[in-house]
Coordinates of C-alpha atoms in Angstrom, one line a residue:
Chain A
M1 CA 58.5 65.0 3.1
H2 CA 57.7 61.6 4.5
E3 CA 60.4 59.7 2.6
L4 CA 61.6 58.1 5.8
S5 CA 58.3 56.4 6.5
I6 CA 58.0 55.3 2.9
A7 CA 61.5 53.9 3.1
Q8 CA 60.5 52.0 6.3
N9 CA 57.5 50.5 4.5
V10 CA 59.7 49.4 1.6
L11 CA 62.2 47.8 4.0
D12 CA 59.5 46.0 6.0
I13 CA 57.8 44.6 2.8
V14 CA 61.0 43.4 1.1
S15 CA 62.4 41.9 4.3
E16 CA 59.3 39.9 4.9
Q17 CA 59.1 38.7 1.3
C18 CA 62.8 37.8 1.2
I19 CA 62.5 35.6 4.3
R20 CA 59.3 34.1 3.0
S21 CA 61.0 33.1 -0.2
G22 CA 63.7 31.3 1.9
H23 CA 66.6 33.7 1.3
T24 CA 68.8 35.6 3.7
K25 CA 70.1 38.7 1.9
I26 CA 68.6 41.4 -0.4
D27 CA 71.0 42.6 -3.1
S28 CA 68.8 45.1 -4.8
V29 CA 65.2 46.5 -4.8
N30 CA 63.5 48.0 -7.8
L31 CA 60.8 50.6 -7.3
R32 CA 58.5 52.5 -9.6
I33 CA 57.7 56.0 -8.4
G34 CA 55.4 58.4 -10.1
R35 CA 56.5 62.0 -10.6
A36 CA 53.2 63.2 -9.0
S37 CA 53.6 60.9 -6.0
G38 CA 55.2 63.7 -3.9
I39 CA 58.2 61.5 -3.2
M40 CA 61.7 62.7 -4.1
P41 CA 63.8 59.7 -5.3
D42 CA 67.1 61.1 -3.9
A43 CA 65.6 61.6 -0.4
L44 CA 64.0 58.1 -0.5
I45 CA 67.4 56.5 -1.4
F46 CA 69.1 58.5 1.4
A47 CA 66.4 57.4 3.9
F48 CA 66.6 53.8 2.8
N49 CA 70.4 53.7 3.1
A50 CA 70.1 55.2 6.6
I51 CA 67.8 52.5 7.9
K52 CA 68.9 49.4 6.0
T53 CA 72.1 48.9 8.0
D54 CA 70.9 46.5 10.6
S55 CA 68.6 44.5 8.3
I56 CA 68.9 41.7 5.7
A57 CA 69.0 44.6 3.2
W58 CA 72.2 46.0 4.6
D59 CA 73.9 45.7 1.2
A60 CA 70.9 46.4 -1.0
L61 CA 70.9 48.9 -3.8
L62 CA 67.6 50.8 -4.2
N63 CA 66.8 51.4 -7.9
I64 CA 64.0 53.9 -8.7
E65 CA 62.3 54.1 -12.1
E66 CA 60.5 57.4 -12.3
V67 CA 57.1 57.3 -14.0
P68 CA 56.0 60.5 -15.9
V69 CA 52.6 62.0 -15.6
T70 CA 50.4 60.8 -18.4
G71 CA 46.7 61.5 -19.1
L72 CA 43.9 61.1 -21.6
C73 CA 41.8 64.1 -22.7
H74 CA 38.0 63.6 -22.7
D75 CA 37.5 66.6 -25.1
C76 CA 40.0 65.8 -27.9
S77 CA 40.7 62.2 -27.1
S78 CA 44.5 62.7 -27.2
S79 CA 46.7 61.0 -24.8
F80 CA 49.7 62.9 -23.4
I81 CA 52.9 62.8 -21.4
V82 CA 54.1 65.9 -19.5
Q83 CA 57.3 66.7 -17.7
E84 CA 55.6 68.7 -15.0
E85 CA 54.3 67.1 -11.8
Y86 CA 50.7 68.1 -12.5
I87 CA 48.7 69.7 -15.3
L88 CA 45.9 72.1 -15.5
N89 CA 44.9 71.7 -19.2
C90 CA 45.2 69.2 -21.9
P91 CA 48.5 70.1 -23.7
A92 CA 46.8 69.6 -27.1
C93 CA 43.4 71.3 -26.9
K94 CA 43.7 73.2 -23.5
G95 CA 40.5 71.5 -22.3
C96 CA 40.0 70.9 -18.6
S97 CA 38.3 67.6 -18.8
F98 CA 41.0 64.9 -18.7
Q99 CA 41.9 61.8 -16.7
I100 CA 45.4 61.2 -15.2
I101 CA 46.5 57.7 -16.2
S102 CA 49.9 57.4 -14.5
G103 CA 52.2 59.4 -12.3
R104 CA 51.0 58.6 -8.8
E105 CA 52.7 55.2 -8.5
L106 CA 54.5 54.1 -5.3
D107 CA 55.2 50.5 -6.2
I108 CA 57.8 47.9 -5.4
I109 CA 58.3 45.8 -8.6
D110 CA 60.9 43.2 -7.7
M111 CA 64.2 42.5 -5.9
E112 CA 67.4 40.5 -6.2
V113 CA 68.0 38.1 -3.3
S114 CA 70.7 35.6 -2.5
Chain B
M1 CA 67.8 35.4 -8.0
K2 CA 65.0 37.7 -8.8
V3 CA 61.9 37.8 -6.7
K4 CA 58.7 39.5 -7.9
V5 CA 57.2 41.7 -5.3
V6 CA 54.6 43.9 -7.1
T7 CA 53.2 45.6 -4.0
R8 CA 52.0 49.1 -3.4
I9 CA 54.3 50.6 -0.8
L10 CA 51.4 52.0 1.1
E11 CA 49.4 48.7 0.9
A12 CA 49.7 48.2 4.7
N13 CA 48.2 51.7 5.3
E14 CA 45.4 51.1 2.8
R15 CA 44.5 47.8 4.4
I16 CA 44.0 49.4 7.8
A17 CA 42.1 52.3 6.1
R18 CA 39.7 49.7 4.7
E19 CA 39.2 48.3 8.2
N20 CA 38.5 51.7 9.6
R21 CA 36.1 52.2 6.7
R22 CA 34.3 49.0 7.7
L23 CA 34.0 50.2 11.3
F24 CA 32.6 53.6 10.2
D25 CA 30.1 51.9 7.9
N26 CA 28.9 49.6 10.7
A27 CA 28.2 52.7 12.8
A28 CA 26.6 54.5 9.8
L29 CA 29.1 57.3 10.4
Y30 CA 30.2 59.9 7.8
V31 CA 33.9 60.7 8.1
I32 CA 35.7 63.8 7.0
N33 CA 39.5 64.1 6.8
L34 CA 40.1 67.9 7.4
M35 CA 43.4 69.2 6.2
S36 CA 45.2 72.5 5.8
G37 CA 48.6 74.2 6.5
P38 CA 49.2 75.3 10.1
G39 CA 47.1 78.2 11.3
A40 CA 44.5 78.2 8.4
G41 CA 41.7 77.7 11.0
K42 CA 40.8 74.0 11.0
T43 CA 40.0 74.0 14.8
S44 CA 38.2 77.3 14.6
I45 CA 36.1 75.9 11.7
L46 CA 35.3 72.9 13.9
E47 CA 34.4 75.1 16.9
K48 CA 32.0 77.2 14.8
T49 CA 30.5 74.0 13.2
L50 CA 29.8 72.6 16.7
T51 CA 28.3 76.0 17.8
L52 CA 25.9 76.3 14.9
N53 CA 22.9 74.1 15.4
T54 CA 23.4 71.4 12.7
G55 CA 21.4 68.7 14.5
L56 CA 24.3 66.4 13.8
R57 CA 26.0 64.4 16.5
I58 CA 29.6 65.3 15.8
G59 CA 32.8 63.7 17.1
V60 CA 36.4 64.8 16.5
I61 CA 39.8 63.2 16.3
E62 CA 42.6 65.9 16.7
G63 CA 46.0 65.2 15.1
D64 CA 48.9 67.3 16.2
I65 CA 52.7 66.8 16.4
A66 CA 52.5 67.7 20.1
G67 CA 50.1 69.1 22.7
S68 CA 46.4 68.9 23.5
D69 CA 45.3 72.5 23.0
D70 CA 43.0 71.6 20.1
A71 CA 41.3 68.8 21.9
E72 CA 40.7 71.1 24.9
R73 CA 39.1 73.7 22.6
I74 CA 36.8 71.0 21.1
E75 CA 35.9 69.5 24.5
K76 CA 34.6 72.9 25.7
H77 CA 31.8 72.5 23.1
G78 CA 30.7 69.2 24.6
A79 CA 31.8 67.0 21.6
P80 CA 33.5 63.6 22.1
V81 CA 37.1 64.2 21.2
V82 CA 40.4 62.3 21.1
Q83 CA 43.8 63.8 20.7
I84 CA 46.5 62.0 18.8
N85 CA 50.1 63.2 19.1
T86 CA 52.1 62.0 16.1
G87 CA 55.4 62.7 17.9
G88 CA 57.0 64.3 14.9
A89 CA 55.2 62.6 12.0
C90 CA 54.0 65.1 9.4
H91 CA 50.5 63.4 8.9
L92 CA 48.0 61.0 10.4
D93 CA 48.0 57.5 9.0
A94 CA 45.3 54.8 9.1
N95 CA 46.8 52.9 12.1
M96 CA 46.9 56.0 14.3
I97 CA 43.2 56.4 13.7
Y98 CA 42.4 52.7 14.2
E99 CA 44.1 52.8 17.6
V100 CA 41.9 55.5 19.0
L101 CA 38.5 54.5 17.5
Q102 CA 37.7 52.5 20.7
D103 CA 37.8 55.8 22.6
L104 CA 34.9 57.3 20.7
P105 CA 31.2 56.4 20.9
L106 CA 31.0 55.7 17.1
Q107 CA 27.5 54.3 17.3
D108 CA 26.2 57.5 18.9
L109 CA 27.7 59.8 16.2
D110 CA 26.5 61.0 12.7
L111 CA 29.7 62.7 11.7
L112 CA 33.3 62.3 12.6
F113 CA 36.0 65.0 11.8
I114 CA 39.6 63.8 11.6
E115 CA 41.6 67.0 11.9
N116 CA 44.9 66.2 10.3
V117 CA 48.3 67.6 11.2
G118 CA 48.8 71.1 9.8
N119 CA 50.6 70.5 6.6
L120 CA 49.7 71.2 3.0
V121 CA 51.7 68.2 1.6
C122 CA 51.6 64.8 3.3
P123 CA 48.1 64.4 4.8
A124 CA 46.7 64.2 1.2
E125 CA 48.9 61.1 0.5
F126 CA 47.5 58.9 3.3
K127 CA 44.0 57.5 3.4
V128 CA 42.6 57.0 6.9
G129 CA 39.3 55.5 5.9
E130 CA 37.4 58.8 5.4
D131 CA 34.4 59.4 3.1
I132 CA 35.8 62.7 1.8
K133 CA 38.7 65.1 2.3
V134 CA 38.0 68.7 3.0
M135 CA 40.7 71.4 3.1
V136 CA 40.9 74.8 4.6
L137 CA 43.0 77.6 3.1
S138 CA 43.1 81.0 4.8
I139 CA 43.3 83.8 2.2
A140 CA 46.3 85.3 4.1
E141 CA 48.4 82.3 2.9
G142 CA 48.4 83.8 -0.6
H143 CA 46.9 83.1 -4.0
D144 CA 49.9 80.9 -5.2
K145 CA 49.0 78.0 -3.0
P146 CA 46.8 75.9 -5.3
L147 CA 49.6 75.6 -7.9
K148 CA 52.3 75.1 -5.3
Y149 CA 50.4 72.3 -3.4
P150 CA 48.2 70.8 -6.1
L151 CA 47.6 67.4 -4.6
M152 CA 45.6 68.5 -1.7
F153 CA 43.3 70.6 -3.9
Q154 CA 42.9 67.7 -6.3
E155 CA 42.0 65.2 -3.5
S156 CA 39.6 67.4 -1.6
S157 CA 35.8 67.5 -2.1
A158 CA 35.5 70.9 -0.6
L159 CA 37.7 74.0 0.0
L160 CA 36.9 76.4 2.9
L161 CA 38.5 79.8 2.1
N162 CA 38.8 81.1 5.6
K163 CA 39.5 84.5 7.1
I164 CA 37.6 86.1 4.2
D165 CA 37.0 89.1 6.5
L166 CA 40.7 90.0 5.9
A167 CA 40.2 90.5 2.2
P168 CA 40.2 94.4 2.4
Y169 CA 43.6 94.4 4.1
L170 CA 45.4 92.0 1.8
D171 CA 46.7 92.0 -1.7
V172 CA 45.5 88.4 -2.2
D173 CA 43.7 87.6 -5.5
I174 CA 40.8 85.4 -4.3
N175 CA 39.5 84.8 -7.8
K176 CA 42.9 83.4 -8.8
I177 CA 42.7 81.0 -5.8
K178 CA 39.3 79.8 -6.9
K179 CA 40.2 79.6 -10.6
D180 CA 43.4 77.6 -10.1
A181 CA 41.7 75.3 -7.5
L182 CA 38.9 74.6 -9.9
S183 CA 41.3 74.0 -12.8
L184 CA 43.0 71.4 -10.6
N185 CA 39.7 69.9 -9.5
P186 CA 36.6 71.0 -11.4
S187 CA 34.2 69.3 -8.9
L188 CA 35.7 71.2 -5.9
K189 CA 33.0 72.9 -3.8
I190 CA 34.3 76.2 -2.5
F191 CA 33.0 78.1 0.6
E192 CA 34.2 81.6 1.5
V193 CA 34.0 81.8 5.2
S194 CA 35.1 83.8 8.2
C195 CA 35.2 82.3 11.7
K196 CA 35.6 85.8 13.0
T197 CA 32.4 87.2 11.6
G198 CA 30.4 84.0 10.9
E199 CA 30.1 84.9 7.2
G200 CA 29.5 81.9 4.9
L201 CA 29.4 79.3 7.6
S202 CA 25.7 78.5 7.2
A203 CA 26.3 77.5 3.6
W204 CA 29.1 75.2 4.8
T205 CA 26.9 73.6 7.5
D206 CA 24.0 73.1 5.1
W207 CA 26.3 71.3 2.7
L208 CA 27.7 69.3 5.6
K209 CA 24.2 68.2 6.8
E210 CA 23.3 67.1 3.3
K211 CA 26.5 65.1 3.0
A212 CA 26.3 63.5 6.4
L213 CA 22.6 62.6 6.4
R214 CA 22.7 61.2 2.9
S215 CA 25.3 58.6 3.9

């Protein structure tokens, strides 16, 4: 829902880092977005492409690696990966006591600059 | 060439939220980020909370896309209040809060409510420097809401089930709301309340007093 403000944050961060590293153009940016982060990759790419035009990232490709929701069950000690965006029970023992390990990421990993 | 960035996209917001947190701690102020969909009754809950004699000195930040109706309602109860208009943004962020803190007498307050923009999705994503998040769901919104909007239920410390007086007129399954909300968040504290009849509100304010004075 707020992909545009997330895209603006990404653009601000990578532009600053590109200039700080002594380069003038961003060719690509790699993000890691958790499936439970509430961010839709397609909408984020659309927003990024809309706002990048007058920046040093005007030609940059936004690559998004989606991270599945994974967790660790406190009852049966199994670790699990699910396709859903959230879980209510451990898929193995149906217990309710578990910890989410990944799936909420909203990270910039690296970028190609020239 | 490749440049490592390794930055959380919301790092800037989190940095400002930490600064807000520092200012709140300096003033020994307990801060609640109050969230719900539009019309669930956030402002009514605040009005009732201000009316009941909690002994707490309460301030309010009102977040809305437009207008100052909510701040005017709060002001009538004599509480210090600031209205933020987000101008279209679907949530409050840490910087919007930071910019209005100078307009509130933080040192003279025990408890600050930040009433977020009515929205069941985005407000849960952005920290503003609060101690806890509390959400309101009116039972008229339906029993499917916890599973449709899981994040807010997972992030909240308490859930106010408002408009409970409407239960006889609705087909809503209140037990399902509670069961699903607790599955998403086993430590969630649930209050069934009605701003119309006053039902359940004293349990809420007792809990609030305990939270705010323990900080």
